[in-house]
CSV table of C-alpha atoms in Angstrom, one decimal:
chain,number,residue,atom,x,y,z
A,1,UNK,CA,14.4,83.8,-6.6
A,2,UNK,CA,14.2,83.2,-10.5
A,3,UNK,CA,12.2,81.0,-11.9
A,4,UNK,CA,11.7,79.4,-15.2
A,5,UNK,CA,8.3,79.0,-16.7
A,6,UNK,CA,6.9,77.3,-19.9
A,7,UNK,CA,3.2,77.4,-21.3
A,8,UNK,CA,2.4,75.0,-24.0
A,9,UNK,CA,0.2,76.1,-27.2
A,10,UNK,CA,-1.2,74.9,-29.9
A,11,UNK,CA,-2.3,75.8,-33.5
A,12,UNK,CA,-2.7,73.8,-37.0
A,13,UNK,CA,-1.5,75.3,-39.9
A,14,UNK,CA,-0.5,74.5,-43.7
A,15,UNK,CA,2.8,75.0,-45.6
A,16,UNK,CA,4.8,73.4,-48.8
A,17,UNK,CA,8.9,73.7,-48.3
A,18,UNK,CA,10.1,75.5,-51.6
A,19,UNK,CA,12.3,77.7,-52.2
A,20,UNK,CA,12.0,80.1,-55.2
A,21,UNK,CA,15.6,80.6,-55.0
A,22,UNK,CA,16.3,77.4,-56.6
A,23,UNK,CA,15.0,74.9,-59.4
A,24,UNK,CA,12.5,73.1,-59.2
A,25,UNK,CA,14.3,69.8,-59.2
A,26,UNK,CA,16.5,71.0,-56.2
A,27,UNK,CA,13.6,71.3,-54.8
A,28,UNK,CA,12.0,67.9,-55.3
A,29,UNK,CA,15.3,66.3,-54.2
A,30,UNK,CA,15.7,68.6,-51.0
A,31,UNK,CA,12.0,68.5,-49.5
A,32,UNK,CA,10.4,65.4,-50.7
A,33,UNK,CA,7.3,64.9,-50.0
A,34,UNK,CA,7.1,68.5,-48.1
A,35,UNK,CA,7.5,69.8,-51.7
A,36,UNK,CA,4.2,68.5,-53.2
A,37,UNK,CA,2.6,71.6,-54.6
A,38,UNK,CA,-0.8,71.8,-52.7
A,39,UNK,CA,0.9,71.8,-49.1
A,40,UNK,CA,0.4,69.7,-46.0
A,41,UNK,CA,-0.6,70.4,-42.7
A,42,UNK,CA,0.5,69.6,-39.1
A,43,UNK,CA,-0.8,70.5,-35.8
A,44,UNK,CA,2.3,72.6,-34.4
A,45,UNK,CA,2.9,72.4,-30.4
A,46,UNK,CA,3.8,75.5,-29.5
A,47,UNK,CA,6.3,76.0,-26.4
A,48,UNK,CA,7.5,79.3,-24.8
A,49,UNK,CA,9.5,79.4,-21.8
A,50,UNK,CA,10.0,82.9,-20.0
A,51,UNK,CA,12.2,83.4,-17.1
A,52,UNK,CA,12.4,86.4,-14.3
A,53,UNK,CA,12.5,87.2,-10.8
A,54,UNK,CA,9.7,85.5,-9.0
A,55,UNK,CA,7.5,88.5,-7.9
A,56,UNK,CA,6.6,88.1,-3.8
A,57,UNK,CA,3.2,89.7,-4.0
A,58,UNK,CA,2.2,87.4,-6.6
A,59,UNK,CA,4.3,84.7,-6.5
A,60,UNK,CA,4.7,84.4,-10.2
A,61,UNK,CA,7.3,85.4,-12.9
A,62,UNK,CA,4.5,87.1,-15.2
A,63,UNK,CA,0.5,86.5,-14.8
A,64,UNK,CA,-0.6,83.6,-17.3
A,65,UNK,CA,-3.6,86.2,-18.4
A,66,UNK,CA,-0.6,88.2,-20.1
A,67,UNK,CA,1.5,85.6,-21.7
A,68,UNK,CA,-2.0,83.6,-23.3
A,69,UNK,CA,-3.4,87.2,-23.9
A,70,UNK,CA,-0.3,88.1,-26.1
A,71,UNK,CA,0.3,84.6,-27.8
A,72,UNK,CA,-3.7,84.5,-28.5
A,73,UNK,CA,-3.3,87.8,-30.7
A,74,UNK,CA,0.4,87.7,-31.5
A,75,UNK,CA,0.9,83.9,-32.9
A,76,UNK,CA,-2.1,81.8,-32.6
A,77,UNK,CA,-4.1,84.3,-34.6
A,78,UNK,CA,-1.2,85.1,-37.1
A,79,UNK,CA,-0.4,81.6,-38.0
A,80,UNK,CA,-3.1,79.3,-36.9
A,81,UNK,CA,-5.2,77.5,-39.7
A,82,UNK,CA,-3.7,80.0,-42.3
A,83,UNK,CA,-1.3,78.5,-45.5
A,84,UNK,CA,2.3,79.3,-44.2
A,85,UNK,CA,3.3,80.5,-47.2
A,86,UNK,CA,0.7,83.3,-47.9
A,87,UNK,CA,1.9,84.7,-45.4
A,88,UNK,CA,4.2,88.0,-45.6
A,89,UNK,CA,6.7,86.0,-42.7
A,90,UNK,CA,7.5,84.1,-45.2
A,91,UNK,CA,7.8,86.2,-48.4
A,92,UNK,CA,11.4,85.4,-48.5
A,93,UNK,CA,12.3,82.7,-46.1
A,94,UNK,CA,11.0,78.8,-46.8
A,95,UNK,CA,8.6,78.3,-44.0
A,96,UNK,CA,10.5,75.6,-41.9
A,97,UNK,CA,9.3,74.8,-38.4
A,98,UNK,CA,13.1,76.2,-37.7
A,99,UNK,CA,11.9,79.8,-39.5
A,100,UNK,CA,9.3,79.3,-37.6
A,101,UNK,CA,10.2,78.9,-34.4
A,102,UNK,CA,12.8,81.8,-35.1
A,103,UNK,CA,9.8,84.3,-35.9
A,104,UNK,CA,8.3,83.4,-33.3
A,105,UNK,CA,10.6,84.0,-30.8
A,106,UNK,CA,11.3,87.4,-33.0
A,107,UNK,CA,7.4,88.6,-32.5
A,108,UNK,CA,7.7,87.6,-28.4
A,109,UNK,CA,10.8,89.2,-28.3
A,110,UNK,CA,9.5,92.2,-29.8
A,111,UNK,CA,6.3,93.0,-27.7
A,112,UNK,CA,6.3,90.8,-24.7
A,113,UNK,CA,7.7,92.9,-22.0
A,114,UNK,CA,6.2,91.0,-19.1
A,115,UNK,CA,9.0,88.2,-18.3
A,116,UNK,CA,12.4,88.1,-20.3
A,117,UNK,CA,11.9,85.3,-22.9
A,118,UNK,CA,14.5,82.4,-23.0
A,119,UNK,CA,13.0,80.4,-25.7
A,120,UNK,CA,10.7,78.8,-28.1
A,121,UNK,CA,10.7,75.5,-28.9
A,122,UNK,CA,8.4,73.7,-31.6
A,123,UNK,CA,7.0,70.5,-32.5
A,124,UNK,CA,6.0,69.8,-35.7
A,125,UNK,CA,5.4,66.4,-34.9
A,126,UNK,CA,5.5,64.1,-32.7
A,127,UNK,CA,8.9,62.9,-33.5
A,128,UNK,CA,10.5,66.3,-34.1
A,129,UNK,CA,10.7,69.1,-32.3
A,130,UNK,CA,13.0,72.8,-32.4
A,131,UNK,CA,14.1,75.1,-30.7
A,132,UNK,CA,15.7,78.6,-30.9
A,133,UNK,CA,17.1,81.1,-28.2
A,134,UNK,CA,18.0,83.9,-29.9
A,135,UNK,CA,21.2,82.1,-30.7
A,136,UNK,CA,22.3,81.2,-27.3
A,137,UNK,CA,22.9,78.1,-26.2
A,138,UNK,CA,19.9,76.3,-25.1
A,139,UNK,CA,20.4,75.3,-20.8
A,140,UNK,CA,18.0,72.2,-19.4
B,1,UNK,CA,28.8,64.5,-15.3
B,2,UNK,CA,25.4,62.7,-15.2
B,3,UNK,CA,22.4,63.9,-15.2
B,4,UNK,CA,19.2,61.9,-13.4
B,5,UNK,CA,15.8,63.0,-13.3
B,6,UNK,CA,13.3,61.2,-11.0
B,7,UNK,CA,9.5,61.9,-12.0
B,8,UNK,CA,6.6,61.9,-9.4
B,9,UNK,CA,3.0,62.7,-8.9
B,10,UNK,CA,0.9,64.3,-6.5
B,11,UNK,CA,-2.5,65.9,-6.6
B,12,UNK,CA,-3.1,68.4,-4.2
B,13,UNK,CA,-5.5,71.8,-4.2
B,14,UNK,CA,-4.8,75.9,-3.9
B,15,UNK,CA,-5.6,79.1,-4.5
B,16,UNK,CA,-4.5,82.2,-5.1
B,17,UNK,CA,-5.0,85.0,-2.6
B,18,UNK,CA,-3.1,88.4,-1.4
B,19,UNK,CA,-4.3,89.4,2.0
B,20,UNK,CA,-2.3,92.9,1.5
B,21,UNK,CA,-4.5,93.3,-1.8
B,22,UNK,CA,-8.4,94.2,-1.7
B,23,UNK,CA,-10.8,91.6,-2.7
B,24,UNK,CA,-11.7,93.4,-6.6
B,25,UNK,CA,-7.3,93.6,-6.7
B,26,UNK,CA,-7.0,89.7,-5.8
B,27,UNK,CA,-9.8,89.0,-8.2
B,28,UNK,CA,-8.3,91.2,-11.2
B,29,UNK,CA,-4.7,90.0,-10.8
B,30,UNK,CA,-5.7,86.2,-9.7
B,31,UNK,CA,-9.3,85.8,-11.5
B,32,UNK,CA,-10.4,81.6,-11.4
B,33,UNK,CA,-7.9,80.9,-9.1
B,34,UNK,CA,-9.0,83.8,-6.4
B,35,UNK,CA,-11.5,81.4,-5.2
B,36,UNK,CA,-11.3,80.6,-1.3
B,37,UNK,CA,-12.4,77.5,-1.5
B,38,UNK,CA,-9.5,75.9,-3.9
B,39,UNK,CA,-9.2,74.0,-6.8
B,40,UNK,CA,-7.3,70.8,-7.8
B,41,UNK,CA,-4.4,69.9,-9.7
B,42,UNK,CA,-2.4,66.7,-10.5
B,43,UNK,CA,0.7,67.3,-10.2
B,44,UNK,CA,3.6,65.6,-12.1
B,45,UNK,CA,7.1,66.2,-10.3
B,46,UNK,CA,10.8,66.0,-12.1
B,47,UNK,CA,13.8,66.2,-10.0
B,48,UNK,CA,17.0,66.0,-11.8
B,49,UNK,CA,20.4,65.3,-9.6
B,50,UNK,CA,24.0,65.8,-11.2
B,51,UNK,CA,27.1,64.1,-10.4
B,52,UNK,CA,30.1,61.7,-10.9
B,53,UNK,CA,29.3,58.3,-11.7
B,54,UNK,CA,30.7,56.0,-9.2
B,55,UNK,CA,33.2,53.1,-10.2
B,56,UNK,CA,31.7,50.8,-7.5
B,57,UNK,CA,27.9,51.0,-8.1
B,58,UNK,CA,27.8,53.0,-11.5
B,59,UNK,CA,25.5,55.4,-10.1
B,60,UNK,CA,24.9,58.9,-9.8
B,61,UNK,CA,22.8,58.4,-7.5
B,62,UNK,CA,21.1,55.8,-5.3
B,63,UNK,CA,17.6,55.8,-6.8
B,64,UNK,CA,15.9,54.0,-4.0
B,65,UNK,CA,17.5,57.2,-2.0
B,66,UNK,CA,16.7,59.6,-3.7
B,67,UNK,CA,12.9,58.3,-4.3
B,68,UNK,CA,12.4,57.9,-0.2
B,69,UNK,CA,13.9,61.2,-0.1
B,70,UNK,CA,11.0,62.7,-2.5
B,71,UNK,CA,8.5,60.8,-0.7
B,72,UNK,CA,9.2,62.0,3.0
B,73,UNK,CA,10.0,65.4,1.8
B,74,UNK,CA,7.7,66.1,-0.8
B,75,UNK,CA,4.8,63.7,-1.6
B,76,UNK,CA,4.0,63.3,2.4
B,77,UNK,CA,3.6,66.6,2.8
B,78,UNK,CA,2.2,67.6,-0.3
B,79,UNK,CA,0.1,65.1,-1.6
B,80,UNK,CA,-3.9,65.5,-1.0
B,81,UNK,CA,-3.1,68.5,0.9
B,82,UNK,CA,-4.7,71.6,0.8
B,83,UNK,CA,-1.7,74.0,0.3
B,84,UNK,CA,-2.7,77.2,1.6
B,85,UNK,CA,-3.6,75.3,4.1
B,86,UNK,CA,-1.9,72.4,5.2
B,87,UNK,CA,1.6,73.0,3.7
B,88,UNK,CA,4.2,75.3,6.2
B,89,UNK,CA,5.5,77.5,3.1
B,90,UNK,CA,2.4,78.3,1.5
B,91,UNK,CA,0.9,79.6,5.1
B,92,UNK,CA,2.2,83.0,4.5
B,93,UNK,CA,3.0,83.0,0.8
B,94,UNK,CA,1.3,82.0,-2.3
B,95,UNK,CA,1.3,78.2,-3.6
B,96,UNK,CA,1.8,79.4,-7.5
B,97,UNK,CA,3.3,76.7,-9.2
B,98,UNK,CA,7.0,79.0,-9.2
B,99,UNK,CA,6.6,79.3,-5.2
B,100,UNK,CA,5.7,75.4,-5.2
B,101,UNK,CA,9.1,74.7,-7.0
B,102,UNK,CA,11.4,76.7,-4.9
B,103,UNK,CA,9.8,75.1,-2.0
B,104,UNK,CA,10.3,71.6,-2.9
B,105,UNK,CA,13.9,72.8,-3.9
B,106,UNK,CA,14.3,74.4,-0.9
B,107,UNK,CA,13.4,70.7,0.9
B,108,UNK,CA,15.1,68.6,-1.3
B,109,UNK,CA,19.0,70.6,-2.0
B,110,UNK,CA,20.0,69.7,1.9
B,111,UNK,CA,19.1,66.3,1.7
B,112,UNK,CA,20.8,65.3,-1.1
B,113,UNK,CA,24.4,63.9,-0.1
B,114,UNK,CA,26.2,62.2,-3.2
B,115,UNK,CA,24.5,64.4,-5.8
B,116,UNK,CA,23.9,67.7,-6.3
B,117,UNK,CA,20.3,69.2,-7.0
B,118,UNK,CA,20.4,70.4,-11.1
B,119,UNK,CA,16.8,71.7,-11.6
B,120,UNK,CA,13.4,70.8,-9.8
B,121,UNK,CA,10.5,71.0,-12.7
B,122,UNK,CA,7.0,70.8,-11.7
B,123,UNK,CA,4.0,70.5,-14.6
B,124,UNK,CA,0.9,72.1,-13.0
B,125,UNK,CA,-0.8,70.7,-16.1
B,126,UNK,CA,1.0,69.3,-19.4
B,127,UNK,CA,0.7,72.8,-20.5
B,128,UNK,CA,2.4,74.7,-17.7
B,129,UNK,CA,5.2,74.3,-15.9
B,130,UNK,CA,8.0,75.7,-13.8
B,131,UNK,CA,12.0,75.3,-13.7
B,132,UNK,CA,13.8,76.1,-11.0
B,133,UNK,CA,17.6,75.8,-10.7
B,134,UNK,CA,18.3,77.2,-7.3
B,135,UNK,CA,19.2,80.7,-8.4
B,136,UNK,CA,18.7,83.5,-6.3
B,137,UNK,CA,18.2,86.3,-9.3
């Protein structure tokens, strides 16, 4: 039997949307607010859903221990209370909750090898949330 | 095509055990949940049905229906039960929240008349849960 399962995370970091690609004006009138100089914060819900055969000695897709073991040092440690935008993720991409979510599911995609991953979904607040599966077409 | 989802909650307790395995092997691969004497969850319950909406009633399905049906099958059996325990499936298999889901699947898909099953979701906590859409692999 395959089963679906999805562990929910959570980290707080900073970030300003700029891009250096484009004027400065461009970039008051395309961010807003998210373009005020000094950054802004939000505390980002993490979601990432893994699928795979359920296993009949365990009776589980992957053990928990290795999915929180590998977010923990992967992605909550990476990105959690750091500035976005220091970071080298972002040396060239505007750090979007959508780039976001798409490194994220890059770094799981990379080095999880425990349960095939089928997506990562983000909120950055409340009211909106994202999500990314490689490209595929999301299923619920 | 409409989709319906149905939420319920039960609270009900478990653990985690593999008699083939030795006792240091259940408590490496299962750790917390190893112990024999169980712990608790509350459990939240989604079942979403799919189907035609019918010109007469305009529904997919009758919800009255399909919430005794979840009650009887699911929520008498399961809630404040001890799984391992008290539950048929989880005698000889383990109640992981994956196993838990196929189960209630398992009770719910010949039940249904009108609609057809989509996917059975249960939250072990808000932070964990489990989709199941009736696939075999």
């Amino acid at each position: 039997m395959k089963a679906h399962l999805t562990r929910r995370y959570l980290f707080s970091a900073s970030h300003r949307l700029h891009s250096n690609a484009m004027p400065d004006d461009w970039n008051r009138e395309t961010y807003g607010k998210c373009n005020n100089p000094h950054g802004h914060g939000h505390n980002y819900r993490l979601e990432v859903t893994v699928s795979g055969p359920v296993d009949p000695k365990t009776g589980m897709v992957c053990n928990l221990v290795d999915l929180d073991g590998f977010v923990r040092n992967e992605i909550l440690e990476r990105f959690g209370h750091e500035n976005l935008n220091t970071l080298p993720d972002f040396n060239n991409d505007v750090p979007t909750t959508e780039n976001l979510c798409i490194r994220i599911y890059e770094i799981l995609q990379r080095g999880f090898r425990h349960a095939h991953l089928e997506k990562v979904r983000m909120e950055e607040t409340m009211m909106n949330s994202f999500a990314y599966a490689g490209g595929k077409e999301l299923r619920d | 095509m409409v989709y319906l989802t149905r939420k319920a909650e039960f609270a009900a307790s478990h653990y985690y055990h593999n008699p083939e395995f030795t006792p240091e092997q259940n408590r490496a691969i299962f750790g917390k949940c190893n112990n024999p004497n169980g712990h608790g969850h509350n459990y939240t319950l989604e079942v979403t049905v799919k189907g035609a909406v019918d010109p007469k009633s305009g529904f997919v399905v009758d919800l009255k229906q399909l919430k005794d049906i979840m009650s009887r099958e699911v929520l008498d059996a399961m809630d404040h039960r001890f799984l391992n325990k008290e539950v048929p499936e989880f005698l000889h298999q383990i109640p992981t929240t994956e196993n838990i889901a196929i189960a209630i699947w398992q009770r719910l898909a010949p039940k249904l008349k009108a609609a057809q099953l989509h996917r059975v979701r249960v939250y072990e906590t808000p932070d964990l849960f489990v989709d199941f859409y009736g696939e075999a692999a």
